[in-house]
Coordinates of C-alpha atoms in Angstrom, one line a residue:
Chain A
E29 CA -5.8 17.4 -2.4
V30 CA -6.2 14.1 -4.2
Q31 CA -8.8 11.8 -3.5
L32 CA -9.5 8.4 -4.4
Q33 CA -12.3 6.2 -4.4
E34 CA -12.7 2.7 -5.3
S35 CA -16.4 1.2 -6.2
G36 CA -17.7 -2.3 -7.7
P37 CA -19.5 -5.3 -6.1
G38 CA -18.3 -7.3 -2.5
L39 CA -19.4 -10.5 -3.8
V40 CA -18.3 -12.1 -7.2
K41 CA -18.6 -15.9 -7.7
P42 CA -15.5 -18.5 -7.9
S43 CA -14.2 -18.5 -11.7
Q44 CA -15.9 -15.4 -12.5
S45 CA -14.1 -11.8 -12.7
L46 CA -13.4 -9.1 -10.5
S47 CA -14.0 -5.7 -11.8
L48 CA -13.1 -2.3 -9.2
T49 CA -13.7 1.3 -10.7
C50 CA -11.1 4.2 -9.0
S51 CA -12.3 7.0 -9.0
V52 CA -9.8 10.3 -9.1
T53 CA -10.2 13.8 -8.1
G54 CA -7.8 16.7 -7.9
Y55 CA -5.7 15.2 -10.3
S56 CA -5.1 14.0 -13.8
I57 CA -4.6 10.6 -14.1
T58 CA -2.8 11.6 -17.5
S59 CA 0.1 12.9 -14.6
N60 CA 1.7 10.3 -12.2
Y61 CA 1.2 6.4 -11.5
W62 CA -2.0 5.1 -10.1
G63 CA -1.8 1.6 -8.6
W64 CA -3.6 -1.7 -7.0
I65 CA -3.0 -2.7 -3.6
R66 CA -4.7 -5.8 -1.8
K67 CA -5.1 -6.9 2.3
F68 CA -6.1 -9.9 2.6
P69 CA -7.9 -11.0 6.2
G70 CA -4.9 -11.6 8.7
N71 CA -2.6 -7.9 7.0
K72 CA -0.8 -9.4 4.2
M73 CA -1.0 -6.5 1.8
E74 CA 0.0 -7.3 -1.8
W75 CA 1.1 -5.0 -4.5
M76 CA -1.4 -6.3 -7.8
G77 CA 0.1 -3.4 -10.9
Y78 CA 0.5 0.1 -12.2
M79 CA -0.6 2.3 -14.7
S80 CA 1.9 5.1 -15.3
Y81 CA 0.5 8.4 -16.9
S82 CA 1.3 7.4 -20.7
G83 CA -0.9 4.2 -20.1
S84 CA 2.1 1.3 -19.4
T85 CA 1.0 -0.7 -16.6
S86 CA 3.2 -3.1 -14.6
Y87 CA 2.0 -6.4 -12.9
N88 CA 3.3 -8.4 -10.2
P89 CA 4.1 -11.9 -11.7
S90 CA 2.0 -13.7 -9.6
L91 CA -0.9 -12.0 -10.7
K92 CA 0.1 -11.2 -14.6
S93 CA -1.6 -13.8 -16.6
R94 CA -5.2 -12.3 -14.6
I95 CA -5.0 -9.0 -14.0
S96 CA -5.5 -6.1 -16.0
I97 CA -5.4 -2.1 -15.4
T98 CA -7.2 0.4 -17.8
R99 CA -8.1 3.7 -17.7
D100 CA -11.1 5.8 -19.0
T101 CA -9.5 9.5 -18.9
S102 CA -12.4 11.8 -19.8
K103 CA -13.8 9.8 -17.2
N104 CA -10.5 10.4 -15.1
Q105 CA -11.2 6.9 -13.6
F106 CA -9.0 3.7 -13.7
F107 CA -10.2 0.1 -13.5
L108 CA -8.9 -3.2 -11.9
Q109 CA -10.0 -6.8 -13.2
L110 CA -9.2 -9.9 -11.8
N111 CA -10.0 -12.9 -13.8
S112 CA -11.0 -17.1 -12.7
V113 CA -11.4 -15.8 -9.1
T114 CA -10.9 -17.8 -6.3
T115 CA -11.7 -17.9 -2.7
E116 CA -8.3 -16.9 -2.1
D117 CA -8.4 -13.7 -3.4
T118 CA -10.9 -12.4 -0.8
A119 CA -9.8 -8.9 0.2
T120 CA -9.8 -5.4 0.6
Y121 CA -8.8 -3.6 -2.7
Y122 CA -7.1 -0.4 -2.6
C123 CA -6.1 2.1 -5.2
A124 CA -3.6 4.8 -4.4
S125 CA -1.5 7.3 -6.4
I126 CA 2.4 6.7 -6.6
V127 CA 5.0 9.1 -6.8
G128 CA 7.8 8.1 -9.1
T129 CA 7.5 4.4 -9.3
D130 CA 8.0 4.0 -5.7
Y131 CA 6.0 4.5 -3.0
F132 CA 1.6 5.3 -2.1
D133 CA 1.3 8.8 -1.4
Y134 CA -2.9 9.1 -1.4
W135 CA -5.2 6.4 -0.9
G136 CA -8.7 5.5 -1.5
Q137 CA -10.6 3.9 1.6
G138 CA -10.4 0.7 0.1
V139 CA -13.5 -1.8 -0.8
M140 CA -14.0 -5.5 0.5
V141 CA -14.8 -7.9 -1.8
T142 CA -15.4 -11.7 -1.2
V143 CA -15.2 -14.5 -3.2
S144 CA -18.3 -16.7 -2.8
S145 CA -20.7 -18.8 -3.8
Chain B
D12 CA 10.3 -12.0 -3.8
T13 CA 11.5 -9.6 -1.6
V14 CA 10.1 -11.1 2.0
L15 CA 10.0 -8.5 4.6
T16 CA 9.9 -9.3 8.4
Q17 CA 8.6 -7.3 11.0
S18 CA 8.2 -8.0 14.5
P19 CA 3.7 -8.8 15.2
A20 CA 2.9 -6.7 17.7
L21 CA 4.5 -4.0 20.1
A22 CA 3.2 -2.4 23.5
V23 CA 4.5 1.1 24.9
S24 CA 3.1 3.8 27.0
P25 CA 2.4 6.9 25.9
G26 CA 5.7 9.5 26.5
E27 CA 7.9 6.7 25.5
R28 CA 10.3 6.0 22.4
V29 CA 9.8 3.0 20.1
S30 CA 11.2 2.0 17.6
I31 CA 9.6 -0.7 14.7
S32 CA 12.3 -3.0 12.7
C33 CA 11.3 -4.2 9.4
R34 CA 14.2 -6.2 8.0
A35 CA 14.9 -7.4 4.2
S36 CA 15.6 -10.7 2.3
E37 CA 18.1 -8.7 0.4
G38 CA 19.3 -5.3 0.1
V39 CA 16.6 -2.8 -1.3
N40 CA 19.4 0.5 -1.4
S41 CA 17.2 3.4 0.5
Y42 CA 13.6 2.6 -1.3
M43 CA 11.7 1.8 2.2
H44 CA 8.7 3.1 2.9
W45 CA 6.7 3.3 5.3
Y46 CA 2.8 3.3 6.3
Q47 CA 0.3 3.3 9.1
Q48 CA -3.0 1.6 8.9
K49 CA -5.6 2.6 11.9
P50 CA -9.2 0.2 11.9
G51 CA -11.0 1.1 9.2
Q52 CA -9.0 3.6 7.9
Q53 CA -6.6 3.7 4.8
P54 CA -2.7 3.7 4.7
K55 CA -1.3 6.5 5.2
L56 CA 2.0 7.4 4.2
L57 CA 4.6 8.0 7.1
I58 CA 8.2 8.0 6.0
Y59 CA 9.6 7.6 2.2
K60 CA 13.1 6.4 0.7
A61 CA 14.0 5.3 4.7
S62 CA 14.5 8.4 6.6
N63 CA 11.8 11.2 4.6
L64 CA 9.1 12.4 6.8
A65 CA 5.5 12.5 4.4
S66 CA 3.7 16.2 4.5
G67 CA 1.9 17.1 7.4
V68 CA 3.1 14.3 9.1
P69 CA 4.6 14.6 12.9
A70 CA 8.4 15.0 13.3
R71 CA 7.6 12.5 15.9
F72 CA 7.9 10.1 13.5
S73 CA 11.0 9.7 12.0
G74 CA 12.6 6.8 9.8
S75 CA 16.4 5.1 9.3
G76 CA 18.4 2.3 7.2
S77 CA 19.5 0.9 4.5
G78 CA 20.4 -2.2 2.4
T79 CA 18.3 -4.5 4.9
D80 CA 17.4 -3.2 8.0
F81 CA 15.5 -0.5 8.5
T82 CA 13.9 1.1 11.4
L83 CA 10.5 3.6 12.3
T84 CA 10.6 5.3 15.7
I85 CA 8.3 7.2 17.2
D86 CA 8.9 9.6 20.3
P87 CA 7.7 10.1 22.2
V88 CA 4.9 7.6 21.6
E89 CA 1.0 9.1 21.8
A90 CA -2.2 7.4 22.2
D91 CA -3.6 8.4 18.9
D92 CA -0.8 6.5 17.2
T93 CA -2.8 2.8 18.0
A94 CA -2.2 1.5 14.6
T95 CA -0.8 -0.8 12.6
Y96 CA 2.9 0.4 10.8
F97 CA 3.8 -1.9 7.4
C98 CA 6.7 -1.4 5.9
Q99 CA 7.2 -1.4 1.5
Q100 CA 10.0 -1.5 -0.7
S101 CA 10.3 -0.8 -4.1
W102 CA 14.1 -1.4 -5.3
N103 CA 13.5 -5.1 -6.2
D104 CA 10.1 -6.0 -8.5
P105 CA 7.5 -7.3 -7.1
W106 CA 7.4 -4.3 -4.7
T107 CA 6.5 -6.2 -1.6
F108 CA 5.0 -5.2 2.1
G109 CA 6.0 -6.4 5.3
G110 CA 3.8 -8.0 7.6
G111 CA 3.1 -5.2 9.9
T112 CA 3.4 -4.3 13.5
K113 CA 0.3 -3.9 15.8
L114 CA 1.4 -1.1 18.3
E115 CA -0.4 -1.4 21.0
L116 CA -0.4 1.4 24.2
K117 CA -0.3 0.6 27.8

């Protein structure tokens, strides 16, 4: 079974970069699609972007100038970098596997990130 | 962006049937998916492409709809179904989520 686990700092200062890692077991990230989603306080959820099995990416236009998704196939990990964060980026961040380019079938447990000075 | 509108909350008694709606601001074909999220847990896929039951999900859950109006039905509701239910569309870019419907049991 596919398992995903997010890791990274829980506190980031405004204007800095947020960097998270998603470690995948049970499936190769060179197959399938892999994405990041965040859930804000108050329940709103936002799809941030995804990376394909070939390494191509697609991002939510609302984040396009600040987001980057990369990977390390040797470690079966993919990464999220979000630049120039503000307090509005405070959220729980999830990584997930994606079927086709449609829906999220397996999710990590999530990591809460607070942006605060 | 495609806005998905859900009722904020519903309360039902165990054994009853409940329908949770999701209305899209523009057509999404059948590319609507449903998730269940319990407090402190990650979302879990229930229904994909409007009406397909995800692996391991009880047959008490079903989905219907196409275009702009979609429904997740739970019949009968059990105590363990207390959760927030989200819809998500993947027809229009960017993918978007509904605001979630919190299901409470009486």
